[in-house]
Amino acid sequence: AWPRSDLDDILARTETGLADDLLPVEIFNDSAVFQAEVERIFGRSWVFVAHESEIPNPGDFVQRRIGLDPVIVTRDGEGGINVLSNYCRHRGTQVCQTDQGNSRFFKCNYHGWTYANTGELVGTPFLRRAYGEPLDGKEWGLLRAPRVDSRHGFVFASLSADVEPLGDYLGGAGWMLDALVGLHPDGMRVAGPPDRYQVKANWKTAAENFAGDIYHVPNLHGSMQEIGIAGGLDAGGEFGRPYEFGNGHAFMGIAWTTAVHPGFEFWGYPPEIKDHFDLSGLDEMQVHVVTHDGPIVGTIFPNLSFYRGIAMDGSGLSSVITSFRQWQPVGPGELEVWSWQFVWTFQDEQSALQDAVIGQMQFGSAGVAEQDDTVAWEGAPRAAASPWARRERMMFHFQQGNKSEVDQSPDLTWKGPGIRRLTGFGEHNQLHFYRHWLRVMQARDHSAEGDR
Ligand code: FES
Ligand code: FE
């Protein structure tokens, strides 16, 4: 059994802690907290479900998750995208048992009720003798996510109708997403299905890390530098350029053209890629960011993260890889990592494959960087489950910067959205993530819980 706090008490202690840039350990492994996260965060926020390049053709579908609920994301005959609950309306059996495919129908393997890929119930075995007349296909269709929208091919869904428009929700993070995949009008596509693997870590630790924890890089990933597949890891603090975008979203850029050399534009993309770039769709500040200060990581609240950087395969081949990953909550101290490699739509097969393979070697389930991180992340849930740590009311330290000799104040010359800072030192992005987390957890309108 997982430890369980009194929810109001732990949220009150989180609020007090955050006023001092501290966090109580319990939030990283607690069933009351986790259950509230599933209801209040995953049940009520825009959550990424798929990239449109995963379901390009009518009938295509992928099986995904929103919080703990399995959903089917389908492309119907009209080209529309549907996000459907994967629970049969008869007894709840999962009507789709595969991760991806192409089908106009989903037939439940229990009694055989059959649903169209728009969710409508279209078939019931032994109809006349069992039911007399057809059941209302809409009334008895699969539940549908009431809000579905996409940005640059990234499909998000909300299980609550009562959310702000996706564009407003993403805010500056949407602006950054546009810049990241808008280096060419055709954008990016997935290189294949996501790698998936479970880690005994809390989903927030992963999201927080990708929001801008550049501090761990020289230490935790130091061995990558020792074996010659990474370099300059020490420079992150000095050349880090954090972006804080509201709603818990945050990215960490690097001042590449200052840190490496003035010609190191666009993350150091090689000429055969860079020559295709067409920035005509980007505004002035987006062009500035992608040219000089591009993010290496970022998190869109709650659980979609981004990575872009040079990766090497040890034989001298290198690529600038782009990976999106999703931190799927599984339990209070357990998470499933889903990791997609992305490539440019204009790339030929050979070049796309090289990037995807190198990306996989670094950020796949057996990837060198991935192994470093996930092992480190397993500490927090153990501390959070420890009766000793709980009794001592152990807090985690997020005060980096309170007495720093480095100026961490917002960059007043920044003309883009959100806040930018001029150093990688500090934990502003992580605090921003947790302050938003707390706001959502404390929001008063929990209508779904009203009748419990
Ligand atoms: Fe699906 Fe009975 S549970 S048809
Ligand atoms: Fe890392």
Coordinates of C-alpha atoms and ligand atoms in Angstrom, one line a residue:
A1 CA 0.0 0.0 0.0
W2 CA 1.1 3.5 -0.8
P3 CA 1.4 6.1 2.0
R4 CA -1.6 8.4 2.2
S5 CA -1.7 12.0 3.6
D6 CA -4.6 14.1 4.4
L7 CA -4.9 16.0 1.1
D8 CA -5.8 19.5 2.5
D9 CA -3.0 19.2 5.0
I10 CA -0.3 18.3 2.4
L11 CA -1.5 21.0 0.0
A12 CA -1.4 23.6 2.8
R13 CA 2.2 22.4 3.7
T14 CA 3.1 22.7 0.0
E15 CA 1.8 26.2 -0.1
T16 CA 3.8 27.2 3.0
G17 CA 6.9 25.4 1.6
L18 CA 6.7 27.1 -1.8
A19 CA 6.6 30.5 -0.1
D20 CA 10.2 29.6 0.9
D21 CA 11.1 27.7 -2.3
L22 CA 10.8 24.3 -0.5
L23 CA 8.6 21.3 -1.3
P24 CA 7.4 18.6 1.1
V25 CA 8.7 15.2 0.0
E26 CA 5.3 13.6 0.4
I27 CA 4.0 15.0 -2.9
F28 CA 6.3 12.6 -4.8
N29 CA 4.7 9.4 -3.5
D30 CA 1.3 9.7 -1.9
S31 CA -1.9 8.1 -2.9
A32 CA -4.1 11.0 -1.9
V33 CA -2.0 13.4 -3.9
F34 CA -1.9 11.0 -6.8
Q35 CA -5.6 10.5 -6.9
A36 CA -6.2 14.3 -6.8
E37 CA -3.7 14.7 -9.6
V38 CA -5.5 12.2 -11.8
E39 CA -8.8 14.0 -11.1
R40 CA -7.8 17.6 -11.0
I41 CA -4.8 17.8 -13.4
F42 CA -5.2 15.0 -15.9
G43 CA -9.0 15.1 -15.7
R44 CA -9.2 18.8 -16.4
S45 CA -6.2 20.0 -18.4
W46 CA -5.2 20.0 -22.0
V47 CA -3.2 16.8 -22.3
F48 CA -1.1 15.8 -25.4
V49 CA -2.4 12.6 -27.0
A50 CA -0.8 12.1 -30.4
H51 CA 1.0 13.8 -33.2
E52 CA -1.1 14.0 -36.4
S53 CA 1.7 12.3 -38.4
E54 CA 0.9 9.2 -36.4
I55 CA -2.6 9.0 -37.9
P56 CA -2.3 10.5 -41.4
N57 CA -4.9 8.4 -43.2
P58 CA -8.7 7.8 -42.7
G59 CA -9.1 4.8 -40.3
D60 CA -5.7 5.3 -38.6
F61 CA -5.7 5.1 -34.9
V62 CA -3.4 5.0 -31.9
Q63 CA -4.2 3.9 -28.4
R64 CA -3.1 6.5 -25.8
R65 CA -3.7 7.6 -22.2
I66 CA -5.0 10.6 -20.4
G67 CA -4.1 10.2 -16.8
L68 CA -5.0 6.6 -16.1
D69 CA -7.7 6.4 -18.8
P70 CA -7.0 4.6 -22.1
V71 CA -8.2 6.5 -25.1
I72 CA -8.3 5.8 -28.8
V73 CA -7.2 8.6 -31.0
T74 CA -8.7 8.1 -34.5
R75 CA -8.8 9.7 -37.9
D76 CA -12.3 9.2 -39.2
G77 CA -13.6 9.1 -42.8
E78 CA -14.1 12.8 -42.8
G79 CA -10.5 13.4 -41.8
G80 CA -11.6 14.5 -38.3
I81 CA -9.7 13.5 -35.1
N82 CA -11.7 11.8 -32.4
V83 CA -10.4 11.1 -28.9
L84 CA -12.6 8.2 -27.5
S85 CA -12.7 6.5 -24.2
N86 CA -11.5 2.9 -24.6
Y87 CA -14.1 1.5 -22.3
C88 CA -17.0 -0.5 -23.7
R89 CA -20.4 1.0 -22.8
H90 CA -21.7 -2.5 -22.0
R91 CA -19.3 -3.7 -19.3
G92 CA -16.2 -1.6 -19.6
T93 CA -13.9 -4.0 -21.5
Q94 CA -11.3 -2.3 -23.6
V95 CA -12.7 -2.2 -27.2
C96 CA -9.3 -1.6 -28.7
Q97 CA -6.5 -3.9 -27.6
T98 CA -3.7 -2.8 -30.0
D99 CA -1.4 0.2 -29.8
Q100 CA -2.0 1.3 -33.4
G101 CA -3.6 0.3 -36.6
N102 CA -6.2 1.2 -39.2
S103 CA -9.8 0.3 -38.8
R104 CA -13.2 1.8 -39.3
F105 CA -14.6 -0.2 -36.4
F106 CA -13.7 -1.4 -32.9
K107 CA -15.4 -4.6 -31.8
C108 CA -15.5 -5.4 -28.1
N109 CA -14.1 -8.9 -27.5
Y110 CA -16.5 -9.6 -24.6
H111 CA -20.0 -9.6 -26.2
G112 CA -19.2 -8.0 -29.5
W113 CA -20.7 -4.6 -29.4
T114 CA -19.1 -2.7 -32.3
Y115 CA -18.3 1.0 -32.5
A116 CA -17.4 3.2 -35.5
N117 CA -14.1 5.1 -35.3
T118 CA -16.2 8.2 -34.5
G119 CA -17.3 6.5 -31.3
E120 CA -20.9 5.7 -32.3
L121 CA -22.3 2.3 -31.4
V122 CA -23.1 0.6 -34.7
G123 CA -23.5 -3.1 -33.9
T124 CA -24.9 -5.3 -31.2
P125 CA -24.9 -9.1 -31.8
F126 CA -28.3 -10.9 -31.9
L127 CA -29.9 -7.5 -32.1
R128 CA -33.5 -8.6 -32.6
R129 CA -33.6 -11.4 -30.2
A130 CA -31.4 -9.7 -27.6
Y131 CA -32.8 -6.1 -27.7
G132 CA -35.7 -6.1 -30.1
E133 CA -34.8 -2.8 -31.7
P134 CA -31.4 -1.0 -32.3
L135 CA -29.9 0.9 -29.4
D136 CA -29.4 4.6 -29.9
G137 CA -25.8 4.6 -31.4
K138 CA -25.0 8.1 -30.2
E139 CA -26.4 7.6 -26.7
W140 CA -24.5 4.3 -26.3
G141 CA -21.4 5.4 -28.1
L142 CA -17.9 5.5 -26.5
L143 CA -17.4 8.6 -24.4
R144 CA -15.7 11.4 -26.3
A145 CA -13.2 13.9 -25.0
P146 CA -15.3 17.0 -25.2
R147 CA -12.4 19.2 -26.3
V148 CA -9.8 18.3 -28.9
D149 CA -7.5 20.7 -30.7
S150 CA -4.1 20.7 -32.3
R151 CA -1.1 22.9 -32.7
H152 CA 1.4 22.3 -35.4
G153 CA 0.2 18.7 -35.5
F154 CA 0.4 18.1 -31.8
V155 CA -3.0 16.9 -30.7
F156 CA -4.2 17.8 -27.3
A157 CA -7.5 16.7 -25.6
S158 CA -9.3 17.7 -22.4
L159 CA -11.7 15.5 -20.5
S160 CA -13.4 18.6 -19.2
A161 CA -15.4 20.9 -21.5
D162 CA -14.6 23.7 -19.2
V163 CA -11.1 24.7 -20.3
E164 CA -9.7 27.7 -22.0
P165 CA -9.0 27.4 -25.7
L166 CA -5.8 25.4 -26.4
G167 CA -4.0 28.5 -27.8
D168 CA -4.7 30.5 -24.6
Y169 CA -3.6 27.6 -22.5
L170 CA -0.3 27.1 -24.3
G171 CA 0.4 30.8 -24.5
G172 CA 4.1 31.4 -24.8
A173 CA 4.8 27.7 -24.9
G174 CA 2.7 27.5 -28.1
W175 CA 4.8 30.3 -29.5
M176 CA 7.9 28.3 -28.7
L177 CA 6.5 25.1 -30.1
D178 CA 5.7 27.0 -33.3
A179 CA 9.4 28.1 -33.4
L180 CA 10.8 24.7 -32.7
V181 CA 9.0 22.8 -35.4
G182 CA 8.4 25.8 -37.7
L183 CA 11.9 26.0 -39.1
H184 CA 10.3 24.6 -42.2
P185 CA 6.6 25.1 -43.3
D186 CA 6.1 21.3 -43.5
G187 CA 7.2 20.9 -39.9
M188 CA 8.2 17.6 -38.3
R189 CA 6.8 14.1 -38.1
V190 CA 7.3 11.2 -35.8
A191 CA 10.0 8.7 -36.9
G192 CA 8.0 5.8 -35.5
P193 CA 5.9 4.8 -32.5
P194 CA 7.1 5.9 -29.0
D195 CA 9.5 3.8 -26.9
R196 CA 7.7 2.9 -23.6
Y197 CA 9.2 1.8 -20.3
Q198 CA 8.3 2.1 -16.7
V199 CA 10.4 3.8 -14.0
K200 CA 9.8 3.9 -10.3
A201 CA 9.8 7.7 -10.3
N202 CA 7.1 10.3 -9.9
W203 CA 5.9 11.9 -13.2
K204 CA 6.5 15.4 -11.7
T205 CA 10.2 14.8 -11.2
A206 CA 10.6 14.1 -14.9
A207 CA 8.5 17.1 -16.0
E208 CA 10.4 19.3 -13.6
N209 CA 13.8 18.1 -14.9
F210 CA 12.8 18.9 -18.5
A211 CA 11.5 22.3 -17.5
G212 CA 15.0 23.4 -17.1
D213 CA 17.2 21.4 -14.7
I214 CA 20.5 22.2 -16.4
Y215 CA 22.3 21.9 -13.0
H216 CA 22.4 18.1 -13.1
V217 CA 24.0 17.9 -16.5
P218 CA 27.7 18.1 -15.8
N219 CA 27.4 15.8 -12.8
L220 CA 24.8 13.1 -13.7
H221 CA 25.8 13.0 -17.4
G222 CA 29.5 13.5 -16.8
S223 CA 30.3 10.0 -18.0
M224 CA 29.0 10.9 -21.5
Q225 CA 31.7 13.5 -21.7
E226 CA 34.3 11.0 -20.4
I227 CA 33.6 8.6 -23.1
G228 CA 33.6 11.3 -25.8
I229 CA 29.9 11.4 -26.8
A230 CA 29.2 14.8 -25.3
G231 CA 31.2 17.9 -24.6
G232 CA 31.0 21.3 -22.9
L233 CA 28.6 20.1 -20.2
D234 CA 30.0 22.5 -17.6
A235 CA 28.9 25.5 -19.7
G236 CA 25.1 25.1 -19.1
G237 CA 24.9 27.2 -16.0
E238 CA 26.6 30.1 -17.5
F239 CA 25.0 30.0 -20.9
G240 CA 21.6 28.7 -19.9
R241 CA 18.6 30.9 -21.1
P242 CA 15.5 29.9 -19.2
Y243 CA 12.0 30.8 -20.5
E244 CA 9.0 30.8 -18.2
F245 CA 5.7 30.9 -20.0
G246 CA 2.8 30.8 -17.6
N247 CA 0.4 27.8 -16.8
G248 CA 3.4 25.8 -15.6
H249 CA 5.1 25.7 -19.0
A250 CA 8.9 26.3 -19.1
F251 CA 11.8 25.8 -21.4
M252 CA 15.6 26.0 -21.1
G253 CA 17.6 27.5 -23.9
I254 CA 21.3 27.7 -24.4
A255 CA 23.1 30.7 -25.9
W256 CA 24.7 28.5 -28.5
T257 CA 26.3 31.1 -30.7
T258 CA 28.0 32.6 -27.6
A259 CA 28.9 29.3 -25.8
V260 CA 30.2 27.4 -28.8
H261 CA 31.1 29.8 -31.6
P262 CA 29.3 32.5 -33.6
G263 CA 28.6 30.2 -36.5
F264 CA 26.9 27.6 -34.3
E265 CA 23.4 28.7 -35.3
F266 CA 20.2 26.6 -35.2
W267 CA 21.5 24.2 -32.5
G268 CA 24.4 23.3 -34.8
Y269 CA 22.3 21.6 -37.4
P270 CA 24.5 20.4 -40.3
P271 CA 24.3 22.3 -43.7
E272 CA 22.4 19.4 -45.4
I273 CA 19.5 20.1 -42.9
K274 CA 20.0 23.8 -42.3
D275 CA 19.9 24.6 -46.0
H276 CA 16.3 23.6 -46.1
F277 CA 15.2 25.9 -43.3
D278 CA 12.6 28.5 -44.3
L279 CA 11.8 30.8 -41.4
S280 CA 9.2 32.9 -43.2
G281 CA 6.5 31.7 -40.8
L282 CA 8.3 32.9 -37.7
D283 CA 8.2 36.3 -36.0
E284 CA 11.3 38.3 -35.3
M285 CA 11.9 37.0 -31.8
Q286 CA 11.2 33.4 -32.8
V287 CA 13.9 33.8 -35.5
H288 CA 16.3 35.2 -32.9
V289 CA 15.6 32.3 -30.5
V290 CA 16.0 29.5 -33.1
T291 CA 19.1 31.1 -34.5
H292 CA 21.0 31.8 -31.3
D293 CA 19.3 30.7 -28.1
G294 CA 17.3 27.6 -28.9
P295 CA 15.9 25.5 -26.1
I296 CA 17.5 22.2 -25.3
V297 CA 14.6 21.1 -23.1
G298 CA 11.1 22.2 -22.2
T299 CA 7.9 21.1 -20.5
I300 CA 4.4 21.8 -21.5
F301 CA 2.3 21.3 -18.3
P302 CA 1.4 18.8 -17.3
N303 CA 3.4 16.1 -18.9
L304 CA 4.7 16.7 -22.4
S305 CA 8.4 17.5 -22.7
F306 CA 10.9 18.3 -25.4
Y307 CA 14.6 17.8 -26.1
R308 CA 16.8 19.0 -28.9
G309 CA 20.5 18.8 -29.1
I310 CA 23.5 17.2 -30.7
A311 CA 23.9 13.5 -30.1
M312 CA 26.7 11.2 -31.2
D313 CA 26.8 7.5 -31.8
G314 CA 30.4 6.8 -30.7
S315 CA 31.6 6.1 -34.3
G316 CA 31.9 9.7 -35.2
L317 CA 28.3 10.2 -36.6
S318 CA 26.4 13.0 -35.0
S319 CA 22.9 14.4 -35.5
V320 CA 20.8 17.1 -34.0
I321 CA 18.0 15.1 -32.6
T322 CA 14.5 16.1 -31.5
S323 CA 12.6 14.0 -29.0
F324 CA 9.2 14.6 -27.5
R325 CA 8.4 12.6 -24.5
Q326 CA 5.4 12.1 -22.2
W327 CA 5.5 11.3 -18.6
Q328 CA 2.5 9.0 -18.1
P329 CA 1.4 8.7 -14.5
V330 CA 1.0 5.0 -13.5
G331 CA 0.9 5.3 -9.7
P332 CA 2.1 7.6 -6.9
G333 CA 5.7 6.5 -7.3
E334 CA 5.6 5.1 -10.8
L335 CA 5.7 6.5 -14.3
E336 CA 5.8 5.3 -17.8
V337 CA 8.0 7.2 -20.2
W338 CA 6.8 7.5 -23.8
S339 CA 9.6 8.8 -26.0
W340 CA 9.2 9.8 -29.7
Q341 CA 12.0 10.7 -32.1
F342 CA 10.9 13.4 -34.4
V343 CA 12.5 14.2 -37.8
W344 CA 11.9 16.9 -40.4
T345 CA 9.2 16.1 -42.9
F346 CA 11.6 17.2 -45.7
Q347 CA 14.3 14.7 -44.7
D348 CA 14.9 11.7 -47.0
E349 CA 14.6 8.3 -45.5
Q350 CA 18.3 7.7 -45.0
S351 CA 18.9 11.0 -43.1
A352 CA 15.7 10.6 -41.1
L353 CA 16.7 7.1 -40.1
Q354 CA 20.1 8.2 -38.9
D355 CA 18.7 10.9 -36.7
A356 CA 16.1 8.6 -35.3
V357 CA 18.6 5.9 -34.5
I358 CA 21.1 8.3 -32.9
G359 CA 18.2 9.8 -30.9
Q360 CA 17.2 6.4 -29.7
M361 CA 20.7 5.6 -28.6
Q362 CA 20.7 8.7 -26.4
F363 CA 17.1 9.0 -25.4
G364 CA 15.5 5.6 -26.1
S365 CA 14.7 3.2 -23.3
A366 CA 18.2 1.9 -23.3
G367 CA 19.7 5.3 -24.2
V368 CA 22.8 6.5 -22.4
A369 CA 21.3 9.8 -21.2
E370 CA 18.0 8.2 -20.3
Q371 CA 19.6 5.6 -18.0
D372 CA 21.4 8.3 -16.0
D373 CA 18.3 10.3 -15.4
T374 CA 15.8 7.7 -14.6
V375 CA 18.0 6.0 -11.9
A376 CA 18.4 9.4 -10.2
W377 CA 14.7 10.1 -10.3
E378 CA 13.9 7.0 -8.3
G379 CA 15.1 8.5 -5.1
A380 CA 12.3 11.0 -4.5
P381 CA 9.5 8.4 -4.2
R382 CA 11.6 6.4 -1.8
A383 CA 12.2 9.4 0.3
A384 CA 8.5 10.3 0.1
A385 CA 7.5 6.8 1.3
S386 CA 10.0 6.8 4.2
P387 CA 8.3 7.0 7.6
W388 CA 11.5 8.6 8.9
A389 CA 11.6 11.3 6.2
R390 CA 7.8 11.9 6.8
R391 CA 8.2 12.1 10.5
E392 CA 11.0 14.6 10.1
R393 CA 8.9 16.6 7.7
M394 CA 11.7 16.5 5.2
M395 CA 11.6 19.2 2.5
F396 CA 13.3 19.4 -0.8
H397 CA 15.5 22.4 -1.5
F398 CA 14.5 24.7 -4.4
Q399 CA 16.4 27.8 -3.1
Q400 CA 19.2 27.8 -5.7
G401 CA 19.6 31.4 -6.5
N402 CA 18.3 33.0 -3.3
K403 CA 21.8 34.1 -2.4
S404 CA 23.5 33.5 -5.7
E405 CA 26.2 35.8 -6.9
V406 CA 24.7 35.5 -10.4
D407 CA 22.0 37.9 -11.4
Q408 CA 18.9 35.8 -12.1
S409 CA 16.4 38.6 -12.6
P410 CA 14.2 38.6 -15.8
D411 CA 15.9 39.9 -18.9
L412 CA 14.3 43.4 -19.4
T413 CA 15.4 43.5 -23.1
W414 CA 13.3 40.3 -23.9
K415 CA 10.6 41.1 -26.4
G416 CA 9.1 37.6 -26.7
P417 CA 6.3 36.1 -24.5
G418 CA 6.8 35.1 -20.9
I419 CA 10.0 35.7 -18.9
R420 CA 13.5 35.1 -20.0
R421 CA 16.5 35.0 -17.8
L422 CA 20.2 35.2 -18.7
T423 CA 21.7 32.4 -16.6
G424 CA 21.0 28.7 -16.2
F425 CA 21.6 28.9 -12.5
G426 CA 18.4 29.1 -10.4
E427 CA 15.4 27.0 -10.1
H428 CA 12.8 29.4 -11.3
N429 CA 11.4 27.1 -14.0
Q430 CA 10.9 24.3 -11.6
L431 CA 9.3 26.5 -9.0
H432 CA 7.0 27.9 -11.8
F433 CA 6.0 24.3 -12.6
Y434 CA 5.2 23.4 -9.0
R435 CA 3.4 26.7 -8.3
H436 CA 1.1 26.0 -11.2
W437 CA 0.7 22.4 -10.0
L438 CA -0.4 23.7 -6.6
R439 CA -2.9 26.2 -8.1
V440 CA -4.6 23.5 -10.1
M441 CA -4.6 21.1 -7.2
Q442 CA -6.2 23.8 -5.0
A443 CA -8.7 25.1 -7.6
R444 CA -12.1 25.1 -5.9
D445 CA -14.4 23.9 -8.6
H446 CA -14.0 20.1 -8.4
S447 CA -17.5 19.3 -9.8
A448 CA -16.5 15.7 -10.6
E449 CA -16.0 15.1 -6.9
G450 CA -19.2 16.8 -5.9
D451 CA -21.3 13.7 -5.4
R452 CA -18.8 11.5 -3.7
Ligands
FES1 FE1 -18.3 -4.9 -24.5 FE2 -20.1 -6.5 -23.4 S1 -18.4 -5.5 -22.4 S2 -19.8 -6.0 -25.4
FE2 FE 19.3 14.5 -17.8

